[in-house]
Short mmCIF file of C-alpha atoms and ligand atoms in Angstrom, two decimals:
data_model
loop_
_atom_site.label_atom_id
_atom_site.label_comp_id
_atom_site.label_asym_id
_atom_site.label_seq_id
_atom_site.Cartn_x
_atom_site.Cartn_y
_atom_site.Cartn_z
CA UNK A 1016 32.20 -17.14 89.99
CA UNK A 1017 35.56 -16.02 89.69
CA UNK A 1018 38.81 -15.94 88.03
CA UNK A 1019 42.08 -17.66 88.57
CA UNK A 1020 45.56 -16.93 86.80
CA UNK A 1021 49.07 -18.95 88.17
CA UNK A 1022 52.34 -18.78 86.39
CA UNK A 1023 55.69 -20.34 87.60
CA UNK A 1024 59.41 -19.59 86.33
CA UNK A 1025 58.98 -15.73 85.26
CA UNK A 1026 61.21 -12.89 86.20
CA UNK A 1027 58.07 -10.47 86.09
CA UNK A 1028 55.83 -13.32 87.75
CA UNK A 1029 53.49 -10.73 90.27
CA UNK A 1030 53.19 -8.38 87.00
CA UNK A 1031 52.12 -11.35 84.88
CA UNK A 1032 49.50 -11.97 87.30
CA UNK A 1033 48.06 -8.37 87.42
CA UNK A 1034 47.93 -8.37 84.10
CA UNK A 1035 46.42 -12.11 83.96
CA UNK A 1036 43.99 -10.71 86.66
CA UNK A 1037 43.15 -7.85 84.44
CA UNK A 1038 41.77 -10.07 81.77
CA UNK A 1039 39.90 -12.16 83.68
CA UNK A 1040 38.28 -9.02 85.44
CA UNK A 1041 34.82 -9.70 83.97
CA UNK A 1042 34.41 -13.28 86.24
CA UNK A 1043 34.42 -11.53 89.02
CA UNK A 1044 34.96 -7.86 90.85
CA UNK A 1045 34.15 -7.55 94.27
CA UNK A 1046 37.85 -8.46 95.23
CA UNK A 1047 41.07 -9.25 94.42
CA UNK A 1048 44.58 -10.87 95.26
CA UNK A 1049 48.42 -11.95 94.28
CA UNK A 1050 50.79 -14.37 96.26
CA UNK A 1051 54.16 -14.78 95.54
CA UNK A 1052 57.12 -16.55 95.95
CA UNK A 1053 60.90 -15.97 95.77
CA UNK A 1054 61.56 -19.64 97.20
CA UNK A 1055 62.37 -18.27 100.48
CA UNK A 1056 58.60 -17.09 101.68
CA UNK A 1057 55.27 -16.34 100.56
CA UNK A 1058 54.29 -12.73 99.61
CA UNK A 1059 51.20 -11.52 99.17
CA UNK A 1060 48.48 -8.54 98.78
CA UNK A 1061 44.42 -8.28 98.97
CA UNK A 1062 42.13 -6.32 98.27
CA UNK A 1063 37.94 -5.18 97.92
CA UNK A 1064 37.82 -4.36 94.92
CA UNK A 1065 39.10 -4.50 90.81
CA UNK A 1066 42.46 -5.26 90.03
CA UNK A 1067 43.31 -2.19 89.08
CA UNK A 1068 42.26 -0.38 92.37
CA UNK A 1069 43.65 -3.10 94.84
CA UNK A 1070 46.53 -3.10 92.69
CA UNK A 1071 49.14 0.49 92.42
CA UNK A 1072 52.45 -0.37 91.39
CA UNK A 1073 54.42 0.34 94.73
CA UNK A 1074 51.86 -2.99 96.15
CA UNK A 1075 52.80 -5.59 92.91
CA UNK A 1076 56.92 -3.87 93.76
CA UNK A 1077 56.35 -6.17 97.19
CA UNK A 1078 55.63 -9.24 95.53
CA UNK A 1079 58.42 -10.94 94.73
CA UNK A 1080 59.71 -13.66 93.39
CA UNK A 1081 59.25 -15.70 89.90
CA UNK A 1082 56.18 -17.70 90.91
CA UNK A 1083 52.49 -15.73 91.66
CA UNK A 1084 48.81 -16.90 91.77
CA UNK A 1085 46.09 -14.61 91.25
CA UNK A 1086 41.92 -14.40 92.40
CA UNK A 1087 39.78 -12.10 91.16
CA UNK A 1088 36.46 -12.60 92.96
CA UNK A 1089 32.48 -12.48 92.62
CA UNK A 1090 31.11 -14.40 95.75
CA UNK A 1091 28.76 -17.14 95.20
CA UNK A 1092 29.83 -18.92 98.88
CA UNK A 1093 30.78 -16.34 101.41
CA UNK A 1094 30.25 -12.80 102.03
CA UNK A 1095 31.47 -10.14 100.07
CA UNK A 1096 34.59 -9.12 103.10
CA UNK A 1097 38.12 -8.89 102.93
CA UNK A 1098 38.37 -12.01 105.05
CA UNK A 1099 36.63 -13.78 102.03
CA UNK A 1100 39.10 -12.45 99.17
CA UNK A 1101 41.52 -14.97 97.48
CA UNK A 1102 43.98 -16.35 97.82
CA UNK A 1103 44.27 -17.56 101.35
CA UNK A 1104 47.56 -18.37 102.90
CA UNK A 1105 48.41 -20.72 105.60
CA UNK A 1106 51.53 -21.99 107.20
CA UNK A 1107 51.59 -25.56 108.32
CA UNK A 1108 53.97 -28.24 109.14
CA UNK A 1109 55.33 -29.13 105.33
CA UNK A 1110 55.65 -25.23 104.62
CA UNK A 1111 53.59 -22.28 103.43
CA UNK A 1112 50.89 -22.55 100.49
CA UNK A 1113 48.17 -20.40 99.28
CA UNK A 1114 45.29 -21.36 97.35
CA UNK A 1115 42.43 -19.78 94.50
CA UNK A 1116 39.96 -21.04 94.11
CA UNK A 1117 36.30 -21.03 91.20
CA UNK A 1118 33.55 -22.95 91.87
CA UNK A 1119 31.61 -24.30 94.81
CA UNK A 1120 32.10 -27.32 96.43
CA UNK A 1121 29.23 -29.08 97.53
CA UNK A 1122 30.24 -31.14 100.77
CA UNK A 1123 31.75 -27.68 102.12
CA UNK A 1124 29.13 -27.29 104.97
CA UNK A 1125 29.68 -31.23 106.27
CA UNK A 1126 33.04 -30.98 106.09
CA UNK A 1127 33.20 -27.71 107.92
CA UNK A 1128 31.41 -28.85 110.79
CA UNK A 1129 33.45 -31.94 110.98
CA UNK A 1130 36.66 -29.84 111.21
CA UNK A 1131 34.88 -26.97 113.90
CA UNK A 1132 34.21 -30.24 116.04
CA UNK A 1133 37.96 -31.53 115.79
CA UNK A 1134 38.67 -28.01 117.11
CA UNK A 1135 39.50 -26.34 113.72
CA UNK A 1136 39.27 -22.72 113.78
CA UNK A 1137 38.22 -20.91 110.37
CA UNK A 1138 39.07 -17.55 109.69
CA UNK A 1139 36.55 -16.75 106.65
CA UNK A 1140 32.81 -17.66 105.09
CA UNK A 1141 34.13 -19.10 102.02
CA UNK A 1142 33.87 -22.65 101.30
CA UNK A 1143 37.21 -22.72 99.93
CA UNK A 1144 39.29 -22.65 103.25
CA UNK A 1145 37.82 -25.81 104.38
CA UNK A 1146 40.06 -27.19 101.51
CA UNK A 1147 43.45 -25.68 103.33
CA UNK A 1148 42.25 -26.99 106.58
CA UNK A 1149 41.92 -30.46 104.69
CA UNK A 1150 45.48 -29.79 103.33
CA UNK A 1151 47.21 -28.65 107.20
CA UNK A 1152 45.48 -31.78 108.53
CA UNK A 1153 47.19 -34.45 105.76
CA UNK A 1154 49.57 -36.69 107.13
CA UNK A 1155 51.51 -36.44 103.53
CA UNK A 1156 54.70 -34.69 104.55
CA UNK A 1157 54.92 -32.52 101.38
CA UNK A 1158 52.55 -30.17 99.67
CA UNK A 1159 51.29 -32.32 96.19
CA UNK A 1160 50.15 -35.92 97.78
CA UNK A 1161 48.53 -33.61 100.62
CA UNK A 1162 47.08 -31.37 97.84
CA UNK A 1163 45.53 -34.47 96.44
CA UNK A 1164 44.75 -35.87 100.21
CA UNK A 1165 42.73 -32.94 100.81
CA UNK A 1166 41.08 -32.75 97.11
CA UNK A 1167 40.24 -36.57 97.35
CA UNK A 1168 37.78 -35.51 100.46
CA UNK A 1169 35.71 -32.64 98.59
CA UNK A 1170 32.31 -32.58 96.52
CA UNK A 1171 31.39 -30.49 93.53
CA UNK A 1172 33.31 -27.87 91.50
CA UNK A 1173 36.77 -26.74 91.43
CA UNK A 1174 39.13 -25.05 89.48
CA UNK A 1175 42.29 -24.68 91.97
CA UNK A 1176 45.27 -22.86 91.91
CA UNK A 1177 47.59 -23.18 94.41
CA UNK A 1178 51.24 -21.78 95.57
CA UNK A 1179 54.45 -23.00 97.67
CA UNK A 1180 57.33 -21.91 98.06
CA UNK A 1181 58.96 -23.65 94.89
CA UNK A 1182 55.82 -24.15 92.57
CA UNK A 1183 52.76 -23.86 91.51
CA UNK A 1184 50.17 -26.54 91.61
CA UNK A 1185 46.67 -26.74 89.64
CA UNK A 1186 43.94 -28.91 89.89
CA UNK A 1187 40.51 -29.18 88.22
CA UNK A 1188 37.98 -31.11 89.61
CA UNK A 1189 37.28 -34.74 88.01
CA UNK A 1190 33.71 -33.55 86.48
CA UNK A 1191 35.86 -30.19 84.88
CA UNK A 1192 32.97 -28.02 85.83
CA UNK A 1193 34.87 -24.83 85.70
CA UNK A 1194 37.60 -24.26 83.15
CA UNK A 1195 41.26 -23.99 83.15
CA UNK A 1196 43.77 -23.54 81.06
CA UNK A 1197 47.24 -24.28 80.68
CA UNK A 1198 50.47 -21.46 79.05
CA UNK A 1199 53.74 -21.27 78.40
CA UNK A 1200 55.13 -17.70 78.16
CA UNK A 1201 59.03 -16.93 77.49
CA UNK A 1202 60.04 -20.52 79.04
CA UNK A 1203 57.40 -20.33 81.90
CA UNK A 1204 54.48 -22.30 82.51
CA UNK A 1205 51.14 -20.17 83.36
CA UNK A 1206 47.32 -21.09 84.20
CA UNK A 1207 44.35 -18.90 84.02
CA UNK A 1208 41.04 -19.87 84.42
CA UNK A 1209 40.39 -18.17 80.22
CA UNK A 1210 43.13 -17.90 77.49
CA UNK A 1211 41.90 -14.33 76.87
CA UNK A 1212 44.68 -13.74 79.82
CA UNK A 1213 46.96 -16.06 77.84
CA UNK A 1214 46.34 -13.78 74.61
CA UNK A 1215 47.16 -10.37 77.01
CA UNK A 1216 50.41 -11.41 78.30
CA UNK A 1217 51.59 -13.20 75.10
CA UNK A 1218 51.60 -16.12 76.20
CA UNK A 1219 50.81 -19.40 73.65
CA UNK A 1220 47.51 -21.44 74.66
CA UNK A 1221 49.04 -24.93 75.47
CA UNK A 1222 46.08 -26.66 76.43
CA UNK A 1223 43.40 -27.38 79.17
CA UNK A 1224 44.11 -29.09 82.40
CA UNK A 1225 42.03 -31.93 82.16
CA UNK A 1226 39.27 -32.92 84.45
CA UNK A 1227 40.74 -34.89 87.10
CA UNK A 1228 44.10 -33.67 86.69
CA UNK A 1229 46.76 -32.25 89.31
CA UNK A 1230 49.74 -30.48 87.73
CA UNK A 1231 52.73 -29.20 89.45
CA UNK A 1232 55.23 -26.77 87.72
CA UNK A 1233 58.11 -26.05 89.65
CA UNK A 1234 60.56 -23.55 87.47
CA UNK A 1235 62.90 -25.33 85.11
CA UNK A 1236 61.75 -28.47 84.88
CA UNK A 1237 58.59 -29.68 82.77
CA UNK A 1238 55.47 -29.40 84.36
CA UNK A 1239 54.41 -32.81 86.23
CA UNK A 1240 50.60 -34.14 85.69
CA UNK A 1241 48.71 -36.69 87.72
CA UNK A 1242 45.72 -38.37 87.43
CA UNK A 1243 44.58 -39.16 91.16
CA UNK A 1244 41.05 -39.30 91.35
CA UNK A 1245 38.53 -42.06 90.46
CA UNK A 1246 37.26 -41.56 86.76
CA UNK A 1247 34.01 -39.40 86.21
CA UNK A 1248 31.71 -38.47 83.29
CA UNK A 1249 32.61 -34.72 82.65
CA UNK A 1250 30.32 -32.11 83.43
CA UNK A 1251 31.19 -28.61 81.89
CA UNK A 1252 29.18 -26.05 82.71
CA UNK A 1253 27.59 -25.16 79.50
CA UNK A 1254 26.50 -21.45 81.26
CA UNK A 1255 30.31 -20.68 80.31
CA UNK A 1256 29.49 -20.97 76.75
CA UNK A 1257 26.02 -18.99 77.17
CA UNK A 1258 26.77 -15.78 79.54
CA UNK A 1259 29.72 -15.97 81.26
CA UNK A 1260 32.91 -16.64 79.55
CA UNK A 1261 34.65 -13.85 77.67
CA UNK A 1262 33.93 -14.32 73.70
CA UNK A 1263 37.48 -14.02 72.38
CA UNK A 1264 38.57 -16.86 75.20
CA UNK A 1265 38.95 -20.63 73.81
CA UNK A 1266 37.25 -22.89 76.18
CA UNK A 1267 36.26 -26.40 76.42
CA UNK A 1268 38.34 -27.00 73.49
CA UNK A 1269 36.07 -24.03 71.28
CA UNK A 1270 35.66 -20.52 70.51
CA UNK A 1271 33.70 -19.03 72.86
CA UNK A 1272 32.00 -16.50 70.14
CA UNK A 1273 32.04 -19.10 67.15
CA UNK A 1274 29.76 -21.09 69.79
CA UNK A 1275 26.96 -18.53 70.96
CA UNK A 1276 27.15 -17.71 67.17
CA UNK A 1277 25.97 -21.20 66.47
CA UNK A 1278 23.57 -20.99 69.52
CA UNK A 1279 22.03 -17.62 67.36
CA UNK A 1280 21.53 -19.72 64.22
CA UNK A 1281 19.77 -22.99 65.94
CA UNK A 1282 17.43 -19.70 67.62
CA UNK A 1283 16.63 -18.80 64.55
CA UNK A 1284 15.61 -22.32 63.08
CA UNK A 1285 13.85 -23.00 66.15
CA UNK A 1286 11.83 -19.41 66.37
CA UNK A 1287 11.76 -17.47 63.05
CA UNK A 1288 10.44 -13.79 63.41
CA UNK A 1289 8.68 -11.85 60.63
CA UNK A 1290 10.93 -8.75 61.24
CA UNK A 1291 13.05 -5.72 59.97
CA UNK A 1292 16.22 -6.10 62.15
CA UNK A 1293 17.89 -7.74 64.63
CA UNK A 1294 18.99 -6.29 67.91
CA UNK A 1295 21.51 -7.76 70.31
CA UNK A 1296 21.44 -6.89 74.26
CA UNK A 1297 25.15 -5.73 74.27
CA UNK A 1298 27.36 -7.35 75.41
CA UNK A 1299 26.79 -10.90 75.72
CA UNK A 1300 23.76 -11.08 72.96
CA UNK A 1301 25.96 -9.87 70.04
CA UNK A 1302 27.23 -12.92 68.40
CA UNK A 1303 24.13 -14.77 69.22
CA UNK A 1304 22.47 -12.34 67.40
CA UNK A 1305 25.07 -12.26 64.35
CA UNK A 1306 23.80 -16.03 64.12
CA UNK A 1307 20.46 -15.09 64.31
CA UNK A 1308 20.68 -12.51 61.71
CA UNK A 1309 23.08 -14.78 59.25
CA UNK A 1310 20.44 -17.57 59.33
CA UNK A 1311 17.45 -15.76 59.06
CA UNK A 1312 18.97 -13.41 56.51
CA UNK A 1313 17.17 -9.88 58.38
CA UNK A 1314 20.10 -7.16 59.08
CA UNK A 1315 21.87 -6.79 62.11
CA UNK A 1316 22.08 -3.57 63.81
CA UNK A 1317 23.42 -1.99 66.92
CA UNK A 1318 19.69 -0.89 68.30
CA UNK A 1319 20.95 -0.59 72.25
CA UNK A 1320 24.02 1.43 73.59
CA UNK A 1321 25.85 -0.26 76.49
CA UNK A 1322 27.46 2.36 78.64
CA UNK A 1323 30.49 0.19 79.62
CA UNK A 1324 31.36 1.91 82.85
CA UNK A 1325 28.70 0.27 84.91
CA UNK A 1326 29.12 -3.10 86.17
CA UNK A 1327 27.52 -6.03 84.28
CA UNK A 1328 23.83 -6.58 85.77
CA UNK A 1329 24.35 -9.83 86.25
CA UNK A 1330 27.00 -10.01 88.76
CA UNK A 1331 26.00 -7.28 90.75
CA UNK A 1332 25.67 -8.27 94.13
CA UNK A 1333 23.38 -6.41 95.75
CA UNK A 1334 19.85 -5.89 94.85
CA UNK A 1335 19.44 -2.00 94.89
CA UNK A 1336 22.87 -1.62 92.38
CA UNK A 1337 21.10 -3.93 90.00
CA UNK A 1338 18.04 -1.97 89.48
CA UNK A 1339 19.87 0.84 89.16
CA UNK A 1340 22.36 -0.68 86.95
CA UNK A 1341 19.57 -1.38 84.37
CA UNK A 1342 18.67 2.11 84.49
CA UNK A 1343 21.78 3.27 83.54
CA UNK A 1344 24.07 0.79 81.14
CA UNK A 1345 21.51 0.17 78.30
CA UNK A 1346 20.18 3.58 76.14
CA UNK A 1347 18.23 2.42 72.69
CA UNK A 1348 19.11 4.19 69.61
CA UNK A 1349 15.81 6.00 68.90
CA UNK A 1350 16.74 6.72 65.18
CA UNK A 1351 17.55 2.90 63.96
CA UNK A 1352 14.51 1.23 66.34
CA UNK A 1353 11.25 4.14 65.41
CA UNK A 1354 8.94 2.02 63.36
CA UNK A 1355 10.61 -0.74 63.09
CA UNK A 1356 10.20 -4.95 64.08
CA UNK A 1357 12.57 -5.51 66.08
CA UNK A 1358 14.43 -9.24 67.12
CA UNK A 1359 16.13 -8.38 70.27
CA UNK A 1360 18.79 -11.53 71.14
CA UNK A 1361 19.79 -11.80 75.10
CA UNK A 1362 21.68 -14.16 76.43
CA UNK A 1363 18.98 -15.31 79.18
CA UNK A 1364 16.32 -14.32 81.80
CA UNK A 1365 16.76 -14.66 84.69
CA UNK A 1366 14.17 -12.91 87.05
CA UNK A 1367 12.51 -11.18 84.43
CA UNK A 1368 12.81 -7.49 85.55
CA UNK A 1369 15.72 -6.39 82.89
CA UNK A 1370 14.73 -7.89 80.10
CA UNK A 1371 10.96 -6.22 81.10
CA UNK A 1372 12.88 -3.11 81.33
CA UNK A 1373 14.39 -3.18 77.57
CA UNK A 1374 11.56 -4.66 75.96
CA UNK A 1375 9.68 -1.02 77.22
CA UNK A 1376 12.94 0.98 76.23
CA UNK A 1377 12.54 -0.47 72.84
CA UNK A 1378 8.60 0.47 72.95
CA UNK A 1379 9.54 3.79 74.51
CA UNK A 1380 11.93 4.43 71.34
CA UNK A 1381 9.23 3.54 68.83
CA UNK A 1382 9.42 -0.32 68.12
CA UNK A 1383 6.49 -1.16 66.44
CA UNK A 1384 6.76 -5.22 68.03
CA UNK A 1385 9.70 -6.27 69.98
CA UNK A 1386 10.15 -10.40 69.60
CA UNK A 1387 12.47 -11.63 72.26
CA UNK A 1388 14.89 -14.81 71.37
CA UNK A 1389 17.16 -15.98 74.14
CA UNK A 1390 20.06 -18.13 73.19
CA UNK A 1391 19.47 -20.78 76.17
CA UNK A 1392 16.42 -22.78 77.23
CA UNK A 1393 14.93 -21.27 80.23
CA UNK A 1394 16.62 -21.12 83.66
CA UNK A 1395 14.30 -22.97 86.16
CA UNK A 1396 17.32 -24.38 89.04
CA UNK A 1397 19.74 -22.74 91.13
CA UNK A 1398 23.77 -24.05 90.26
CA UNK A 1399 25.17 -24.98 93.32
CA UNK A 1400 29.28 -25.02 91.39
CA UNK A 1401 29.73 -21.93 91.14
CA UNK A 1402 27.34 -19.59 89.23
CA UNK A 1403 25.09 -17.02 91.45
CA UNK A 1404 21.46 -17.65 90.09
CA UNK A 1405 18.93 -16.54 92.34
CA UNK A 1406 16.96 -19.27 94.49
CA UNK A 1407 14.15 -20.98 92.00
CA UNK A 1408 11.17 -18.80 93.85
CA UNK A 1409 13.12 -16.04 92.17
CA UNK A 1410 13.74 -17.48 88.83
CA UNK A 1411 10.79 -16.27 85.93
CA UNK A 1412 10.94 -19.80 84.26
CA UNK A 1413 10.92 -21.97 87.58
CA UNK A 1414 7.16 -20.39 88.47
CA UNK A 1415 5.76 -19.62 84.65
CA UNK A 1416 5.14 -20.80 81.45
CA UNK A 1417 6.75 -19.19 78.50
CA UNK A 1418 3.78 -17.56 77.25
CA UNK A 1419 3.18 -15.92 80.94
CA UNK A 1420 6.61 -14.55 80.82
CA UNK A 1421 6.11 -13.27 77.53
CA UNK A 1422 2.68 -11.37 79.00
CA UNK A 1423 4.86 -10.33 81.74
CA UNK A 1424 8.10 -8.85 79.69
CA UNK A 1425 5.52 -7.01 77.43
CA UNK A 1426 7.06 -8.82 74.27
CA UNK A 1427 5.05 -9.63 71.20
CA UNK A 1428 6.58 -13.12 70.95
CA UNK A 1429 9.13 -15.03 72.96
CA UNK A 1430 11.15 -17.79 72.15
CA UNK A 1431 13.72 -20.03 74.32
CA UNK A 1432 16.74 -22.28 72.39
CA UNK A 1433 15.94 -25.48 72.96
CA UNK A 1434 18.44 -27.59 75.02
CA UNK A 1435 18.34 -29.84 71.88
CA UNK A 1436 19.79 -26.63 70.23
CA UNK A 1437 22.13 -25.23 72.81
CA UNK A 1438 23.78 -28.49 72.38
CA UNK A 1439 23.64 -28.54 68.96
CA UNK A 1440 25.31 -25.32 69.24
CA UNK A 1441 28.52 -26.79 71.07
CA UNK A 1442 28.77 -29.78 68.90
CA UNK A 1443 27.31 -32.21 70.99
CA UNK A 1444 25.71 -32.73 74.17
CA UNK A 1445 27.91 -35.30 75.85
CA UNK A 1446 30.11 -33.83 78.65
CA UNK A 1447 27.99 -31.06 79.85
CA UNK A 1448 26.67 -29.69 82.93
CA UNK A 1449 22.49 -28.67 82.01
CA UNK A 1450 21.41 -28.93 85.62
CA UNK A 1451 19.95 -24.70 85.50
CA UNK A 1452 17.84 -26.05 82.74
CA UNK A 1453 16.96 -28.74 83.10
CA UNK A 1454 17.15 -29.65 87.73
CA UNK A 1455 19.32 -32.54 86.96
CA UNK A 1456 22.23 -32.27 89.00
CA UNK A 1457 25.37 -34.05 88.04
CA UNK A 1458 26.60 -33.92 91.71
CA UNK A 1459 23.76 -34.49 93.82
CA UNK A 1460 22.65 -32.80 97.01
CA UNK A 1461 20.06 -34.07 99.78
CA UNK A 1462 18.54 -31.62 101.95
CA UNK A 1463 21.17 -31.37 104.41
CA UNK A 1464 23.55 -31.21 101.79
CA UNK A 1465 21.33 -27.98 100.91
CA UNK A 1466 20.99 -26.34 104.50
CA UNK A 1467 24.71 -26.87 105.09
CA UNK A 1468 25.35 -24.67 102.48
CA UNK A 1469 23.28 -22.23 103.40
CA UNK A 1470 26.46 -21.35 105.96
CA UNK A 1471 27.91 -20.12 102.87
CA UNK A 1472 25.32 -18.12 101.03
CA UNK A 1473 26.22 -14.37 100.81
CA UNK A 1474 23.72 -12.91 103.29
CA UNK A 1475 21.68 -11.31 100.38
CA UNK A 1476 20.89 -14.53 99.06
CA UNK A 1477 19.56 -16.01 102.60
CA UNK A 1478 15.58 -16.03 103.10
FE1 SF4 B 398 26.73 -24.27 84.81
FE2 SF4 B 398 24.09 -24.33 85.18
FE3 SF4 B 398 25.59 -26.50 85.69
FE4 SF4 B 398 25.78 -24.33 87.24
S1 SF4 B 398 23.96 -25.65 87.01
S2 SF4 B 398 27.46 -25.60 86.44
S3 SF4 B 398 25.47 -22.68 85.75
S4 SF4 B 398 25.26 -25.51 83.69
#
């Protein structure tokens, strides 16, 4: 997962994108990056880390120029190595571009071999270079029809930025898996992959590129939109709504938090608790359990203390950080949990071992019963667009029923929304990606399809 902010026509374009970067920090940490351009050449600057590290003022001083696209990176294809952080930047024969990318494509590993046998030489892991190498190789003499060349030839999920020397150029794939959103800031046009970056630099949210759509804004003139590719039925990933999106960002047309509210109130139709409060899982779980709390009419309270300078569990990479993460970032508050029936609202489970973990913080603190809700139906598939869940063999729900991972979480009741509900919950089902709840993938993948990949899989996800 990751995040991706563009903007083309600003004075203060590489500062833009720091600060675009900045807000989009939570989709992904592990590295970071800016190119520029001043219409003459690309500039650019990358870095292991979060934007705030990779980024001291002397490096954004470099980039010049009013155009700038930005990457801020969690691997879910490629290691976690320099050579791996966004954006990349090539030369070829119609000029210089860069590219940032969020999501997974599919077809990567095929396509990579293909291009290794016509002698291509790749320079990282990611699955996203193949998509330059597709662009160097078009015999379109300029930079948008061999944009769309190369896009034409790829599988699965993107959300693209991409910069030349004169403008920026988006793209979202035709299924819209990933978001992206489209600005307009003090006469410039901007892109980021949540409007919570819009709402940082003051910029006004115009709208979302559409699935399917290519646009290219070049400064002072209007920002050109094309519709190349064959139409598709959507597929949003609905995981946005549930975990990963910020809540104060609009996506997919809605309020992030207005949604996993709604998503708390269907829990609470669906699994009623006789308790004495409910307790979100900070961050994620509050405003699912606001909902749960406003529709079952028992008080909210702050029960669990997030310590907010430890990375989120979630999209930790490596295995030994997470359990210690757990360890550290949630404290319960001993004095409003000691006797008391407690609702505690996550967001999901994924392998099991957090929520285990809070449910005997809770029952260290002096919970008298600790009922679990979790605002999504359970996770049983892996996402191959862009979201890091674990293989299924690691995955709670894909190996037990609900009342086993109950037993195993040590809760005294557990209850799942039901997909029914999530979708409920975000007005409708029609236009969603469900496939980590339900194994139905809306881009399919064969078995070779599935081994290819593996060329791409961070090392700590290969077995
Ligand atoms: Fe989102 Fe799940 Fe679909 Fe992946 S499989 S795109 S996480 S809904």
């Amino acid at each position: 997962m990751c995040g991706i902010f563009g903007i083309s026509g600003h004075p203060e374009a590489a500062n833009l994108a720091y600060l675009g970067l900045y807000a989009l920090q939570h989709r992904g940490q592990e590295s970071t990056g800016i190119v520029s351009s001043d219409h003459s050449t690309l500039y650019d600057e990358r870095g292991m880390g979060q934007v705030a590290d990779v980024f001291p003022r002397e490096k954004i001083r470099r980039l010049r120029g009013d155009l700038a696209i930005g990457h801020t990176r969690y691997s879910t294809a490629g290691s976690s190595a320099l050579a791996n952080a966004q954006p990349f930047r090539i030369g070829y024969h119609a000029g210089e571009i860069a590219i940032a990318h969020n999501g997974n494509l599919t077809n990567a590993g095929r396509l990579r071999n293909e291009l290794e046998s016509e002698g291509s030489i790749f320079r990282s892991s990611s699955d996203t270079e193949v998509i330059l190498h597709l662009i160097a190789r078009s015999s379109w003499r300029n930079s948008p029809d061999a944009v769309v060349d190369a896009l034409k030839r790829v599988e699965g999920a993107f959300s693209l930025l991409m910069i030349t020397r004169d403008a920026v150029i988006a793209a979202r794939d035709p299924r819209g898996f990933r978001p992206l959103s489209l600005g307009r800031v003090e006469g410039a046009w901007c892109f980021a992959s949540e409007s919570c970056a819009f709402d940082l630099i003051g910029a006004e949210f115009v709208r979302d590129v559409e699935p399917g759509e290519v646009i290219v804004a070049a400064p002072g003139k209007d920002p050109e939109s094309f519709h190349p590719f064959a139409p598709t039925p959507e597929h949003r990933c609905i995981f946005e709504y549930v975990y990963f999106a910020r809540p104060d960002s609009k996506l997919f047309g809605r309020s992030v938090h207005l949604v996993r509210k709604r998503m708390g109130q269907e829990l609470a139709k669906e699994h009623p608790a006789e308790a004495d409060l409910v307790v979100p899982v900070p961050d994620s779980g509050v405003p699912a359990a606001l909902g749960y709390s406003e529709q079952s009419g028992i008080p909210f309270e702050v029960g669990l203390i997030r310590n907010h300078y430890v990375g989120r569990t979630f999209i930790e990479p490596q295995q030994s950080i997470r359990h210690f993460g757990v360890k550290v970032k949630l404290n319960p508050v001993r004095e409003v949990i000691e006797g008391k029936r407690i609702v505690m609202v996550d967001d999901s489970i994924v392998r099991g071992t957090t929520s285990k973990k809070i449910v005997t913080m809770f029952k260290e603190a002096g919970a008298r019963e600790v009922h679990v809700r979790i605002s999504c139906p359970p996770t049983i598939a892996s996402c191959y667009y862009g979201i890091d869940t674990p293989d299924p063999s690691e995955l709670i729900a894909a190996n037990n029923t609900v009342e086993q991972i109950r037993r195993y979480i040590r809760a005294t009741s557990l209850g799942y929304l039901s997909l029914e509900g999530l979708t409920r919950a975000t007005s409708g089902a029609a236009g969603f990606c469900t496939a980590c709840y339900t194994g139905t993938y809306p881009v399919p993948l064969d078995a070779e399809d599935r081994e290819q990949l593996r060329l791409f899989e961070k090392p700590a996800r290969r077995r």
